[in-house]
Amino acid sequence: DYVFRGFSQANEDPVLQAGVDLTAGGFYAGGWASKVDFGDSTDAEIDIYGGYRTEAQGFAIDVGVLGYAYTNQPSGTDYDYVEFKAAASRAIGPVTAGASLYYSPDFFGADEKATYIEGNLAFTPAQKWTVSAALGKQYLDVTDDYVTWNVGAAYAISDNLVLDVRYHDTDID
């Protein structure tokens, strides 16, 4: 299932996803795509993103921009949007804590301005294993604001393949 900020984007069905990232120094750019099912003609989300990662005073810092595009969306739905991202995290031993902020001047669908803030925590008890959780709040200007969270565990099968089992939810029925 493809879950974005607490909500299934695939009607809770399995989906195929693919992505590629390129890096040069601290700069990065990439693309990612997933099948979606919104109950209309929209059939895929394609994301293009880029940014800069650096480190300062022991903090990992990431600033970037993300573009979300949806193929075959119905006329007048206004699903496509752009978000700006700022994130920071710090690792202390096997624990990493972080926070991120996303802002869109023209968010998905009916909403215009939207802000999402999230705090996250990860613990690596053993090589290849990570247990993590996140808590976020989505602020929207037209539809209701909501809280989202997730908790899960991941196992690194290889350097490029990770199995992640996760529970997602929101405070919306």
PDB file of C-alpha atoms in Angstrom:
ATOM      1  CA  ASP A   1       0.000   0.000   0.000  1.00  0.00           C
ATOM      2  CA  TYR A   2       1.169   3.530  -0.684  1.00  0.00           C
ATOM      3  CA  VAL A   3       0.362   5.616   2.410  1.00  0.00           C
ATOM      4  CA  PHE A   4       0.961   9.389   2.340  1.00  0.00           C
ATOM      5  CA  ARG A   5       0.558  11.292   5.600  1.00  0.00           C
ATOM      6  CA  GLY A   6      -1.723   8.671   7.059  1.00  0.00           C
ATOM      7  CA  PHE A   7      -3.971   8.016   4.050  1.00  0.00           C
ATOM      8  CA  SER A   8      -3.856   5.190   1.529  1.00  0.00           C
ATOM      9  CA  GLN A   9      -3.266   6.495  -1.979  1.00  0.00           C
ATOM     10  CA  ALA A  10      -4.039   3.057  -3.441  1.00  0.00           C
ATOM     11  CA  ASN A  11      -7.362   2.061  -1.871  1.00  0.00           C
ATOM     12  CA  GLU A  12      -5.297  -0.147   0.496  1.00  0.00           C
ATOM     13  CA  ASP A  13      -4.148  -2.362  -2.404  1.00  0.00           C
ATOM     14  CA  PRO A  14      -0.550  -3.354  -3.186  1.00  0.00           C
ATOM     15  CA  VAL A  15       1.121  -1.059  -5.743  1.00  0.00           C
ATOM     16  CA  LEU A  16       4.244  -0.969  -7.854  1.00  0.00           C
ATOM     17  CA  GLN A  17       6.671   1.882  -7.120  1.00  0.00           C
ATOM     18  CA  ALA A  18      10.048   2.873  -8.551  1.00  0.00           C
ATOM     19  CA  GLY A  19      12.525   5.662  -8.003  1.00  0.00           C
ATOM     20  CA  VAL A  20      16.001   6.886  -8.818  1.00  0.00           C
ATOM     21  CA  ASP A  21      18.245   9.466  -7.114  1.00  0.00           C
ATOM     22  CA  LEU A  22      21.374  11.198  -8.349  1.00  0.00           C
ATOM     23  CA  THR A  23      23.813  12.973  -6.035  1.00  0.00           C
ATOM     24  CA  ALA A  24      26.767  15.311  -6.579  1.00  0.00           C
ATOM     25  CA  GLY A  25      28.401  16.508  -3.393  1.00  0.00           C
ATOM     26  CA  GLY A  26      25.554  17.739  -1.200  1.00  0.00           C
ATOM     27  CA  PHE A  27      23.152  18.261  -4.119  1.00  0.00           C
ATOM     28  CA  TYR A  28      20.590  15.640  -5.081  1.00  0.00           C
ATOM     29  CA  ALA A  29      17.834  15.180  -7.641  1.00  0.00           C
ATOM     30  CA  GLY A  30      15.486  12.334  -8.277  1.00  0.00           C
ATOM     31  CA  GLY A  31      12.247  10.941  -9.495  1.00  0.00           C
ATOM     32  CA  TRP A  32       9.764   8.510  -8.030  1.00  0.00           C
ATOM     33  CA  ALA A  33       6.492   7.023  -9.264  1.00  0.00           C
ATOM     34  CA  SER A  34       3.668   4.960  -7.799  1.00  0.00           C
ATOM     35  CA  LYS A  35       0.369   3.550  -8.942  1.00  0.00           C
ATOM     36  CA  VAL A  36      -2.550   5.322  -7.195  1.00  0.00           C
ATOM     37  CA  ASP A  37      -6.281   4.675  -6.875  1.00  0.00           C
ATOM     38  CA  PHE A  38      -8.406   7.684  -5.937  1.00  0.00           C
ATOM     39  CA  GLY A  39     -11.614   6.107  -7.255  1.00  0.00           C
ATOM     40  CA  ASP A  40     -11.422   8.186 -10.433  1.00  0.00           C
ATOM     41  CA  SER A  41      -9.378   8.028 -13.658  1.00  0.00           C
ATOM     42  CA  THR A  42      -6.105   9.066 -11.952  1.00  0.00           C
ATOM     43  CA  ASP A  43      -3.704   6.156 -12.237  1.00  0.00           C
ATOM     44  CA  ALA A  44      -0.203   7.265 -11.162  1.00  0.00           C
ATOM     45  CA  GLU A  45       1.722   9.797  -9.103  1.00  0.00           C
ATOM     46  CA  ILE A  46       5.055  10.984 -10.479  1.00  0.00           C
ATOM     47  CA  ASP A  47       7.328  12.993  -8.188  1.00  0.00           C
ATOM     48  CA  ILE A  48      10.352  15.022  -9.253  1.00  0.00           C
ATOM     49  CA  TYR A  49      12.518  16.494  -6.507  1.00  0.00           C
ATOM     50  CA  GLY A  50      15.837  18.104  -5.754  1.00  0.00           C
ATOM     51  CA  GLY A  51      17.692  19.737  -2.948  1.00  0.00           C
ATOM     52  CA  TYR A  52      20.811  20.095  -0.881  1.00  0.00           C
ATOM     53  CA  ARG A  53      22.007  18.061   2.120  1.00  0.00           C
ATOM     54  CA  THR A  54      24.743  19.153   4.465  1.00  0.00           C
ATOM     55  CA  GLU A  55      25.878  18.794   8.058  1.00  0.00           C
ATOM     56  CA  ALA A  56      26.348  21.524  10.671  1.00  0.00           C
ATOM     57  CA  GLN A  57      27.157  21.204  14.371  1.00  0.00           C
ATOM     58  CA  GLY A  58      26.343  17.476  14.278  1.00  0.00           C
ATOM     59  CA  PHE A  59      22.956  17.994  12.590  1.00  0.00           C
ATOM     60  CA  ALA A  60      22.068  16.596   9.177  1.00  0.00           C
ATOM     61  CA  ILE A  61      20.226  19.325   7.240  1.00  0.00           C
ATOM     62  CA  ASP A  62      18.135  18.873   4.081  1.00  0.00           C
ATOM     63  CA  VAL A  63      16.418  21.628   2.083  1.00  0.00           C
ATOM     64  CA  GLY A  64      14.612  20.917  -1.156  1.00  0.00           C
ATOM     65  CA  VAL A  65      11.643  21.182  -3.444  1.00  0.00           C
ATOM     66  CA  LEU A  66       9.249  18.427  -4.571  1.00  0.00           C
ATOM     67  CA  GLY A  67       6.846  18.415  -7.508  1.00  0.00           C
ATOM     68  CA  TYR A  68       3.904  16.004  -7.444  1.00  0.00           C
ATOM     69  CA  ALA A  69       2.142  15.224 -10.753  1.00  0.00           C
ATOM     70  CA  TYR A  70      -0.782  12.862 -11.363  1.00  0.00           C
ATOM     71  CA  THR A  71      -1.448  11.127 -14.668  1.00  0.00           C
ATOM     72  CA  ASN A  72      -4.958  10.929 -16.154  1.00  0.00           C
ATOM     73  CA  GLN A  73      -6.513  13.037 -13.392  1.00  0.00           C
ATOM     74  CA  PRO A  74     -10.072  14.200 -14.129  1.00  0.00           C
ATOM     75  CA  SER A  75     -10.477  17.678 -15.584  1.00  0.00           C
ATOM     76  CA  GLY A  76     -10.684  20.366 -12.897  1.00  0.00           C
ATOM     77  CA  THR A  77      -9.314  18.278 -10.003  1.00  0.00           C
ATOM     78  CA  ASP A  78      -6.096  20.300  -9.487  1.00  0.00           C
ATOM     79  CA  TYR A  79      -4.148  17.405  -7.965  1.00  0.00           C
ATOM     80  CA  ASP A  80      -0.655  18.560  -9.117  1.00  0.00           C
ATOM     81  CA  TYR A  81       1.314  20.668  -6.623  1.00  0.00           C
ATOM     82  CA  VAL A  82       4.763  21.746  -5.407  1.00  0.00           C
ATOM     83  CA  GLU A  83       6.130  21.547  -1.850  1.00  0.00           C
ATOM     84  CA  PHE A  84       9.185  23.118  -0.244  1.00  0.00           C
ATOM     85  CA  LYS A  85      11.006  21.090   2.412  1.00  0.00           C
ATOM     86  CA  ALA A  86      13.327  21.846   5.344  1.00  0.00           C
ATOM     87  CA  ALA A  87      14.477  19.027   7.620  1.00  0.00           C
ATOM     88  CA  ALA A  88      17.077  18.428  10.316  1.00  0.00           C
ATOM     89  CA  SER A  89      18.100  15.378  12.310  1.00  0.00           C
ATOM     90  CA  ARG A  90      20.768  14.339  14.770  1.00  0.00           C
ATOM     91  CA  ALA A  91      22.130  10.915  15.598  1.00  0.00           C
ATOM     92  CA  ILE A  92      23.360  10.118  19.097  1.00  0.00           C
ATOM     93  CA  GLY A  93      24.590   6.559  19.236  1.00  0.00           C
ATOM     94  CA  PRO A  94      21.872   4.211  17.956  1.00  0.00           C
ATOM     95  CA  VAL A  95      19.125   6.890  18.221  1.00  0.00           C
ATOM     96  CA  THR A  96      18.289   9.499  15.569  1.00  0.00           C
ATOM     97  CA  ALA A  97      15.774  12.287  16.196  1.00  0.00           C
ATOM     98  CA  GLY A  98      14.536  14.630  13.510  1.00  0.00           C
ATOM     99  CA  ALA A  99      11.996  17.217  12.449  1.00  0.00           C
ATOM    100  CA  SER A 100      10.743  18.378   9.065  1.00  0.00           C
ATOM    101  CA  LEU A 101       8.601  21.146   7.640  1.00  0.00           C
ATOM    102  CA  TYR A 102       6.831  21.091   4.260  1.00  0.00           C
ATOM    103  CA  TYR A 103       5.008  24.051   2.725  1.00  0.00           C
ATOM    104  CA  SER A 104       2.874  24.216  -0.426  1.00  0.00           C
ATOM    105  CA  PRO A 105       1.409  27.461  -1.804  1.00  0.00           C
ATOM    106  CA  ASP A 106      -1.119  25.423  -3.883  1.00  0.00           C
ATOM    107  CA  PHE A 107      -1.753  22.031  -2.293  1.00  0.00           C
ATOM    108  CA  PHE A 108      -3.499  18.909  -3.641  1.00  0.00           C
ATOM    109  CA  GLY A 109      -7.135  19.296  -4.700  1.00  0.00           C
ATOM    110  CA  ALA A 110      -9.262  22.002  -3.094  1.00  0.00           C
ATOM    111  CA  ASP A 111      -6.671  23.320  -0.637  1.00  0.00           C
ATOM    112  CA  GLU A 112      -4.388  26.221  -1.453  1.00  0.00           C
ATOM    113  CA  LYS A 113      -1.781  26.836   1.246  1.00  0.00           C
ATOM    114  CA  ALA A 114      -0.739  23.808   3.277  1.00  0.00           C
ATOM    115  CA  THR A 115       1.912  23.197   5.923  1.00  0.00           C
ATOM    116  CA  TYR A 116       3.015  19.855   7.301  1.00  0.00           C
ATOM    117  CA  ILE A 117       5.291  19.460  10.334  1.00  0.00           C
ATOM    118  CA  GLU A 118       6.654  16.156  11.568  1.00  0.00           C
ATOM    119  CA  GLY A 119       8.869  14.857  14.341  1.00  0.00           C
ATOM    120  CA  ASN A 120      10.474  11.437  14.043  1.00  0.00           C
ATOM    121  CA  LEU A 121      12.569   9.065  16.072  1.00  0.00           C
ATOM    122  CA  ALA A 122      14.555   6.015  14.967  1.00  0.00           C
ATOM    123  CA  PHE A 123      16.431   3.406  16.994  1.00  0.00           C
ATOM    124  CA  THR A 124      18.893   0.931  15.504  1.00  0.00           C
ATOM    125  CA  PRO A 125      19.203  -1.890  18.074  1.00  0.00           C
ATOM    126  CA  ALA A 126      21.276  -4.128  15.790  1.00  0.00           C
ATOM    127  CA  GLN A 127      22.971  -3.976  12.418  1.00  0.00           C
ATOM    128  CA  LYS A 128      20.373  -4.006   9.586  1.00  0.00           C
ATOM    129  CA  TRP A 129      17.407  -3.404  11.973  1.00  0.00           C
ATOM    130  CA  THR A 130      15.678  -0.074  12.655  1.00  0.00           C
ATOM    131  CA  VAL A 131      12.589   0.676  14.717  1.00  0.00           C
ATOM    132  CA  SER A 132      11.024   4.084  14.015  1.00  0.00           C
ATOM    133  CA  ALA A 133       8.037   6.319  14.617  1.00  0.00           C
ATOM    134  CA  ALA A 134       6.784   9.688  13.414  1.00  0.00           C
ATOM    135  CA  LEU A 135       4.125  12.151  14.501  1.00  0.00           C
ATOM    136  CA  GLY A 136       2.963  14.947  12.215  1.00  0.00           C
ATOM    137  CA  LYS A 137       0.291  17.566  11.748  1.00  0.00           C
ATOM    138  CA  GLN A 138      -1.143  18.635   8.381  1.00  0.00           C
ATOM    139  CA  TYR A 139      -2.450  22.212   8.366  1.00  0.00           C
ATOM    140  CA  LEU A 140      -4.855  22.951   5.491  1.00  0.00           C
ATOM    141  CA  ASP A 141      -6.656  26.163   4.551  1.00  0.00           C
ATOM    142  CA  VAL A 142      -9.896  24.659   3.164  1.00  0.00           C
ATOM    143  CA  THR A 143     -10.315  21.137   4.521  1.00  0.00           C
ATOM    144  CA  ASP A 144      -9.805  20.109   8.169  1.00  0.00           C
ATOM    145  CA  ASP A 145      -6.345  19.959   9.742  1.00  0.00           C
ATOM    146  CA  TYR A 146      -5.369  16.536  11.047  1.00  0.00           C
ATOM    147  CA  VAL A 147      -2.718  14.609  12.982  1.00  0.00           C
ATOM    148  CA  THR A 148      -0.945  11.616  11.463  1.00  0.00           C
ATOM    149  CA  TRP A 149       1.437   9.053  12.914  1.00  0.00           C
ATOM    150  CA  ASN A 150       3.228   5.849  12.060  1.00  0.00           C
ATOM    151  CA  VAL A 151       5.345   3.245  13.812  1.00  0.00           C
ATOM    152  CA  GLY A 152       7.246   0.350  12.328  1.00  0.00           C
ATOM    153  CA  ALA A 153      10.360  -1.730  11.901  1.00  0.00           C
ATOM    154  CA  ALA A 154      12.704  -2.098   8.946  1.00  0.00           C
ATOM    155  CA  TYR A 155      15.256  -4.715   7.968  1.00  0.00           C
ATOM    156  CA  ALA A 156      17.991  -3.946   5.412  1.00  0.00           C
ATOM    157  CA  ILE A 157      18.108  -6.982   3.135  1.00  0.00           C
ATOM    158  CA  SER A 158      20.909  -5.327   1.134  1.00  0.00           C
ATOM    159  CA  ASP A 159      22.339  -1.832   0.611  1.00  0.00           C
ATOM    160  CA  ASN A 160      19.541  -1.132  -1.883  1.00  0.00           C
ATOM    161  CA  LEU A 161      16.595  -3.162  -0.557  1.00  0.00           C
ATOM    162  CA  VAL A 162      14.768  -2.663   2.746  1.00  0.00           C
ATOM    163  CA  LEU A 163      11.714  -4.496   4.081  1.00  0.00           C
ATOM    164  CA  ASP A 164       9.594  -2.083   6.156  1.00  0.00           C
ATOM    165  CA  VAL A 165       6.486  -3.102   8.111  1.00  0.00           C
ATOM    166  CA  ARG A 166       4.566  -0.082   9.381  1.00  0.00           C
ATOM    167  CA  TYR A 167       1.270   0.958  10.946  1.00  0.00           C
ATOM    168  CA  HIS A 168      -0.121   4.341   9.756  1.00  0.00           C
ATOM    169  CA  ASP A 169      -3.106   6.253  11.082  1.00  0.00           C
ATOM    170  CA  THR A 170      -4.686   9.695  11.535  1.00  0.00           C
ATOM    171  CA  ASP A 171      -7.111  11.315  13.934  1.00  0.00           C
ATOM    172  CA  ILE A 172      -9.749  11.409  11.161  1.00  0.00           C
ATOM    173  CA  ASP A 173     -12.408   8.659  11.099  1.00  0.00           C
TER     174      ASP A 173
END
